[in-house]
Tab-separated table of C-alpha atoms in Angstrom:
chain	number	residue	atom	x	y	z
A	1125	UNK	CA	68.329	106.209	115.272
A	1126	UNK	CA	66.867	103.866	118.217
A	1127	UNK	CA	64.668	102.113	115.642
A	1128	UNK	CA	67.075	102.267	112.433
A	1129	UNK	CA	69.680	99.926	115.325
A	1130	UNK	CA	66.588	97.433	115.936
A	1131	UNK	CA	65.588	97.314	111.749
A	1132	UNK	CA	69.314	96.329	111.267
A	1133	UNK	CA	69.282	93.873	114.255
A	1134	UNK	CA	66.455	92.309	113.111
A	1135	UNK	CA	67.666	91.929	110.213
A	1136	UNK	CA	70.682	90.735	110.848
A	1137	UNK	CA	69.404	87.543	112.872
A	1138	UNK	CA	67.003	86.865	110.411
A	1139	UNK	CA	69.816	86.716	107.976
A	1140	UNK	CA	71.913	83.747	109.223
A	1141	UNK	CA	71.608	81.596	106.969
A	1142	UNK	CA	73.499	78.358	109.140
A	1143	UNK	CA	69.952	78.757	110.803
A	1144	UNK	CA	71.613	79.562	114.082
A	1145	UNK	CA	69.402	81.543	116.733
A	1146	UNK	CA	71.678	84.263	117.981
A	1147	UNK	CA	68.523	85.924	119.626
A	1148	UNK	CA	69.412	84.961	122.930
A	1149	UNK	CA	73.241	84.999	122.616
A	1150	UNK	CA	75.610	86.733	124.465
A	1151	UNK	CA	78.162	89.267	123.207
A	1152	UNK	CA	81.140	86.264	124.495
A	1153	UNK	CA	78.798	83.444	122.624
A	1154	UNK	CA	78.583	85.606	119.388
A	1155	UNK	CA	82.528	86.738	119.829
A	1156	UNK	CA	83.525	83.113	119.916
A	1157	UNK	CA	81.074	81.568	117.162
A	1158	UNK	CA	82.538	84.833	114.549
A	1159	UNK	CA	85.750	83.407	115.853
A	1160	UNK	CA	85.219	80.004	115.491
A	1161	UNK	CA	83.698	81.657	111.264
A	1162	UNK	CA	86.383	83.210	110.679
A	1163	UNK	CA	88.938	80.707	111.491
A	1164	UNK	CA	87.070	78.377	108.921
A	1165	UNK	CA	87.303	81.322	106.361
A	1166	UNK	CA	83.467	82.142	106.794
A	1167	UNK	CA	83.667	85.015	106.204
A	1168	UNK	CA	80.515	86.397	105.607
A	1169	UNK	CA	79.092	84.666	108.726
A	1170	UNK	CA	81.913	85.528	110.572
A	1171	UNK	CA	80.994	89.347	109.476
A	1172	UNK	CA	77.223	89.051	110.655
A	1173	UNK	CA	78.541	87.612	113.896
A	1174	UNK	CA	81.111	90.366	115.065
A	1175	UNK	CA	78.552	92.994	113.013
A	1176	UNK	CA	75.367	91.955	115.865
A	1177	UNK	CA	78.284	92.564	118.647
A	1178	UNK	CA	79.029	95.916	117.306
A	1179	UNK	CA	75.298	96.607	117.429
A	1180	UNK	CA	73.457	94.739	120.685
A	1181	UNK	CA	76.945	95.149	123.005
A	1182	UNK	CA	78.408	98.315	121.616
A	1183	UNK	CA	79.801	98.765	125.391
A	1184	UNK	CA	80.575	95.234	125.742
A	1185	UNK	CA	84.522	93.863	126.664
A	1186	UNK	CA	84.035	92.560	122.853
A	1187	UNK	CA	83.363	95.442	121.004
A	1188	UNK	CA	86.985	95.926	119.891
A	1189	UNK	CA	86.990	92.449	119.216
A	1190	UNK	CA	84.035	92.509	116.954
A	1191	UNK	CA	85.536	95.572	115.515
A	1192	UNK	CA	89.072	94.590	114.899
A	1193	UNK	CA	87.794	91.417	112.931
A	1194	UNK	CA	85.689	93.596	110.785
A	1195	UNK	CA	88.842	94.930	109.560
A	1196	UNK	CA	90.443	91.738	109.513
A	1197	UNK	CA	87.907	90.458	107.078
A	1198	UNK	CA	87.903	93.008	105.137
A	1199	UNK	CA	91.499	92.391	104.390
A	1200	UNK	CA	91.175	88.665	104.024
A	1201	UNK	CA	88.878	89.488	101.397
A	1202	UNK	CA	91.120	92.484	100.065
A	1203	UNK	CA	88.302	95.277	100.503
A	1204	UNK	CA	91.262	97.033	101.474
A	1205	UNK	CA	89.642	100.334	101.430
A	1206	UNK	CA	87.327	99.257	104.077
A	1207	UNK	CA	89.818	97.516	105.956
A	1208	UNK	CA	91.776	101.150	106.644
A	1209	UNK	CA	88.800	102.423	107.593
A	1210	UNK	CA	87.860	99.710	109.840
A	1211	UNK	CA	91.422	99.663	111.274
A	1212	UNK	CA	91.572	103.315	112.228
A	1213	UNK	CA	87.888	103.381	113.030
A	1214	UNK	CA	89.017	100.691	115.741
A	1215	UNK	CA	91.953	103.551	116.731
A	1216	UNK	CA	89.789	106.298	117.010
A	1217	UNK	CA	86.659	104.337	119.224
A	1218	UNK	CA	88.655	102.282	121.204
A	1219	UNK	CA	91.520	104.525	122.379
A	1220	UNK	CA	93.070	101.617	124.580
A	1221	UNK	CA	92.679	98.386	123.058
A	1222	UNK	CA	94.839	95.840	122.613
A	1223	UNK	CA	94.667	95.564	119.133
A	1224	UNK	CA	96.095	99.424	118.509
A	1225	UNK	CA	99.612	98.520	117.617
A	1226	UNK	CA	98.815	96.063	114.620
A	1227	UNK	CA	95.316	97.908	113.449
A	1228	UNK	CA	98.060	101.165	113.497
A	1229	UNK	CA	100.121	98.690	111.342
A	1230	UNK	CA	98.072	96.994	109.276
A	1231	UNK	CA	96.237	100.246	107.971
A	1232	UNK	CA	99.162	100.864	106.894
A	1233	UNK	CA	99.492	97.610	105.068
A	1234	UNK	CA	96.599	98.326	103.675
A	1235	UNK	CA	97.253	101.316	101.629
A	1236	UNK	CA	100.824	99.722	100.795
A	1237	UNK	CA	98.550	96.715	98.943
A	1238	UNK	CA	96.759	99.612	97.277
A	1239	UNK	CA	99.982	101.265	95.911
A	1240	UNK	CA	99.369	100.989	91.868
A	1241	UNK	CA	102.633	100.825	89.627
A	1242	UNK	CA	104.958	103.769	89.205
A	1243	UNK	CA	103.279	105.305	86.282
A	1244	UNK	CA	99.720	106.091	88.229
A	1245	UNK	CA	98.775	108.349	90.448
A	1246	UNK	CA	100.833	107.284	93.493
A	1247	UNK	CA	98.393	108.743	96.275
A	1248	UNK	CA	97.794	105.390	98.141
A	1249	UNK	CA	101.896	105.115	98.144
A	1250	UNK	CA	102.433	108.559	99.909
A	1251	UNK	CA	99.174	107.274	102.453
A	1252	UNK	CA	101.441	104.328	102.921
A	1253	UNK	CA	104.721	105.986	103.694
A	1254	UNK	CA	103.253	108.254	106.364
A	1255	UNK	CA	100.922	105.363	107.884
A	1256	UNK	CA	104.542	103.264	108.485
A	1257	UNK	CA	106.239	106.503	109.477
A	1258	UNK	CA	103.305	107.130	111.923
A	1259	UNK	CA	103.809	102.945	113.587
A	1260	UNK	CA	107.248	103.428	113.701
A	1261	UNK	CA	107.175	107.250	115.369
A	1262	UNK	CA	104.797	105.410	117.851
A	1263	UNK	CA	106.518	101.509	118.062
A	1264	UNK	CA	110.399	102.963	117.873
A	1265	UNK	CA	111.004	99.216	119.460
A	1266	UNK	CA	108.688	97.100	117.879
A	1267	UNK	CA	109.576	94.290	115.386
A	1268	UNK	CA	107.514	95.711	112.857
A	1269	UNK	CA	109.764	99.073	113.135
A	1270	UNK	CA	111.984	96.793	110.823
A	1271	UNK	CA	109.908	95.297	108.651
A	1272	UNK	CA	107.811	99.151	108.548
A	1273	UNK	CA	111.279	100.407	106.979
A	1274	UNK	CA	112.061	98.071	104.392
A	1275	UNK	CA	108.095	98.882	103.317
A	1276	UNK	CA	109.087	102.612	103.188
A	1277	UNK	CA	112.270	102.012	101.234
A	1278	UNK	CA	110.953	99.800	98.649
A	1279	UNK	CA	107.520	102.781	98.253
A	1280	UNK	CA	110.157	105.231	97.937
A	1281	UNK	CA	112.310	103.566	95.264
A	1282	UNK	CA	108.482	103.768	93.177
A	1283	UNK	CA	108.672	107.402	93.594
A	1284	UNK	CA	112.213	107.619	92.613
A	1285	UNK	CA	111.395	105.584	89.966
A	1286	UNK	CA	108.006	108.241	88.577
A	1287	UNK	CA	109.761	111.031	89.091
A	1288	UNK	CA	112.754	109.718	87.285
A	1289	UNK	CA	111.008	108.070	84.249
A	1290	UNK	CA	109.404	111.783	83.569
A	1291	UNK	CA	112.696	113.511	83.712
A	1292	UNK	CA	113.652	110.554	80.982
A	1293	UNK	CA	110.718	111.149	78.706
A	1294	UNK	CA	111.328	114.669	78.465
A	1295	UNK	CA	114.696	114.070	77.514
A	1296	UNK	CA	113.672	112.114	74.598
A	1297	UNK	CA	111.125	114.727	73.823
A	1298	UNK	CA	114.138	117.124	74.301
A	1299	UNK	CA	113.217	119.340	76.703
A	1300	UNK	CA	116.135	119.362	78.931
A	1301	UNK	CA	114.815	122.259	80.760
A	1302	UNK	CA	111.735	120.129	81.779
A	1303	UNK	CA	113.768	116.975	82.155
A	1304	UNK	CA	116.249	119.506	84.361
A	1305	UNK	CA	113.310	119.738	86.914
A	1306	UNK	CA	112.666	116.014	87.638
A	1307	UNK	CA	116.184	115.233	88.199
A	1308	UNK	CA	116.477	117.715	90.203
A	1309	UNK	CA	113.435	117.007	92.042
A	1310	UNK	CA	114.947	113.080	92.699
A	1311	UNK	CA	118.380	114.500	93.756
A	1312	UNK	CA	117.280	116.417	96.245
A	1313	UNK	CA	114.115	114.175	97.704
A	1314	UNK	CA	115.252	110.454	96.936
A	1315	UNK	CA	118.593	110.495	97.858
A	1316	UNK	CA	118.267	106.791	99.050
A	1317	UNK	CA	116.957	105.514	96.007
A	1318	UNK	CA	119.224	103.966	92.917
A	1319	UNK	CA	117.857	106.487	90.803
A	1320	UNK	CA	119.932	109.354	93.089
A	1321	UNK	CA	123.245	109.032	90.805
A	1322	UNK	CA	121.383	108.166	87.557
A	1323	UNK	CA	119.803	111.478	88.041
A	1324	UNK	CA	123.139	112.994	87.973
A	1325	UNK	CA	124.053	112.048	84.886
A	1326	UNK	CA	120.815	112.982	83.489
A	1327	UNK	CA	121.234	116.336	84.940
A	1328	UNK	CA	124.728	116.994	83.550
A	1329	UNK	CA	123.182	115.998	80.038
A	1330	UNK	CA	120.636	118.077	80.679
A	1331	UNK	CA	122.945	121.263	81.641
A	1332	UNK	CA	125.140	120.649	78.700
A	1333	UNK	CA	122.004	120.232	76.174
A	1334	UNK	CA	121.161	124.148	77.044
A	1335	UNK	CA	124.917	124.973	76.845
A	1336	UNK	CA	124.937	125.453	80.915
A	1337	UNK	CA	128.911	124.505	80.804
A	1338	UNK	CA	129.659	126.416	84.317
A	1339	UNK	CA	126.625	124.347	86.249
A	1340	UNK	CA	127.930	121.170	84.345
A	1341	UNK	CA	131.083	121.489	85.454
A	1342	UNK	CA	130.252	121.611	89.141
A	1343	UNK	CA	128.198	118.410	88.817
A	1344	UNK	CA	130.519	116.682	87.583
A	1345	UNK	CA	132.867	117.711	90.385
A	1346	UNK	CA	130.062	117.155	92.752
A	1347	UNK	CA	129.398	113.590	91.405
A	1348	UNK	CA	133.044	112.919	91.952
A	1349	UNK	CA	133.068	113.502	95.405
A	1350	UNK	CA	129.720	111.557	96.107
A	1351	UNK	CA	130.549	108.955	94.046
A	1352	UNK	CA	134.242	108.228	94.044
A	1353	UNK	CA	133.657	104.384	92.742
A	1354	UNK	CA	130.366	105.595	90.577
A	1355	UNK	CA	128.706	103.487	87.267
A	1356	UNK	CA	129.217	107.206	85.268
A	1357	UNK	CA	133.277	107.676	86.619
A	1358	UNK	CA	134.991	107.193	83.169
A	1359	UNK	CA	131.888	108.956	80.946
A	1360	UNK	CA	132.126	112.182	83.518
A	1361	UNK	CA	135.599	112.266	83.504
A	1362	UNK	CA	135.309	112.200	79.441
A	1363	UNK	CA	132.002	115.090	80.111
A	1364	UNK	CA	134.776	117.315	82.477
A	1365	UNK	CA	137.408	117.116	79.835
A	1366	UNK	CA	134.822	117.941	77.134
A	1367	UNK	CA	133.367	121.009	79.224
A	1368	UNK	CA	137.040	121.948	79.550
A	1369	UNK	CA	137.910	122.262	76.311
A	1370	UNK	CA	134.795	124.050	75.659
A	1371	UNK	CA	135.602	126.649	78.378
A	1372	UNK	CA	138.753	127.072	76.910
């Protein structure tokens, strides 16, 4: 391990290319000059820079540092895959650093940029949910608490929205018992979302379609109540006289 450290030291100095001798440079002389990189969107110099810290000074005040930037230039250059790791790699080494709170945060970030659109597989959205749930459980007061739940509501209007857009397509294949399920499942998990009471009236379609009058009749009472100035008033009121007559 001892010698794999001094291959990649070596040739890391030998692979500055501004020519600079960082040889005889201290962890606070290679902090500042990856500082002084990465301010001028050098990135890659900036990288070696913080990169010799991490391995010359692991134990150094400036290890965090070196660390923290990593991550930060990862993002910048939106590896942002890396950049998590980098961010919670920071977490897990450096227990109490500074940078804790917005690494915590910007992981988070991270796997919010790496949410795809609402018809793929929406792992890096879920990642991203519980990553701002996490900053908030642990920054109640912060700032970022705010900005952390207008993140979650807007990823969980996307998940609304997949869930949703399945219960629709198996309505048009008519499947109404299948469709039944994903309105269902939005109902009762993204209540917050605008796809709550358009769910509704998919589900009392859905109920009538397999001749479920009773259960019908109920949701319509229930969306009513929930929804006393509602976009579906007038068509439900039309669906409870219809189920009424059919009853009858």
């Amino acid at each position: 391990m001892k010698k794999l450290i001094i291959i990649l030291s070596l040739a890391l100095l030998t692979a500055c290319g501004s020519g600079l001798d960082t040889r005889n440079m201290t962890a606070e002389n290679l902090f500042q000059q990856g500082k002084d990189y990465f301010e001028d969107n050098e990135n890659i110099e900036a990288q070696k820079m913080f990169d010799l810290i991490k391995l010359q000074y692991p134990a150094s005040q400036y290890a965090d540092d070196a660390q923290y930037y990593l991550a930060e230039i990862d993002f910048k250059r939106e590896k942002y895959i890396l950049a998590a790791f980098n961010y919670n790699s920071l977490r897990r080494i450096y227990p109490s650093s500074e940078y804790n709170k917005q690494s915590l945060y910007m992981r988070a970030l991270c796997y919010y940029n790496l949410s795809p659109p609402f018809e793929r597989d929406q792992e890096y959205t879920l990642k991203a949910i519980e990553s701002f749930i996490e900053f908030q459980g642990t920054y109640p007061n912060d700032s970022l608490s705010i900005e952390s739940d207008f993140k979650i509501k807007e990823m969980r209007e996307k998940l609304a929205h997949r869930e949703f857009s399945i219960a629709e397509l198996y309505k048009k294949l008519d499947d109404p018992k299948a469709s039944l399920v994903y309105y269902d499942f939005v109902i009762n998990k993204y209540d917050d979302t605008q796809y709550f009471e358009d769910s509704y009236m998919g589900k009392v379609e859905s109920l009538l379609k397999m001749k479920r009058v009773d259960e019908a009749q109920n949701i319509i009472m229930l969306y009513d109540k929930k929804f006393p100035e509602g976009n579906y008033n007038s068509v439900m009121k039309d669906m409870y006289e219809k189920v009424k007559s059919i009853k009858e």
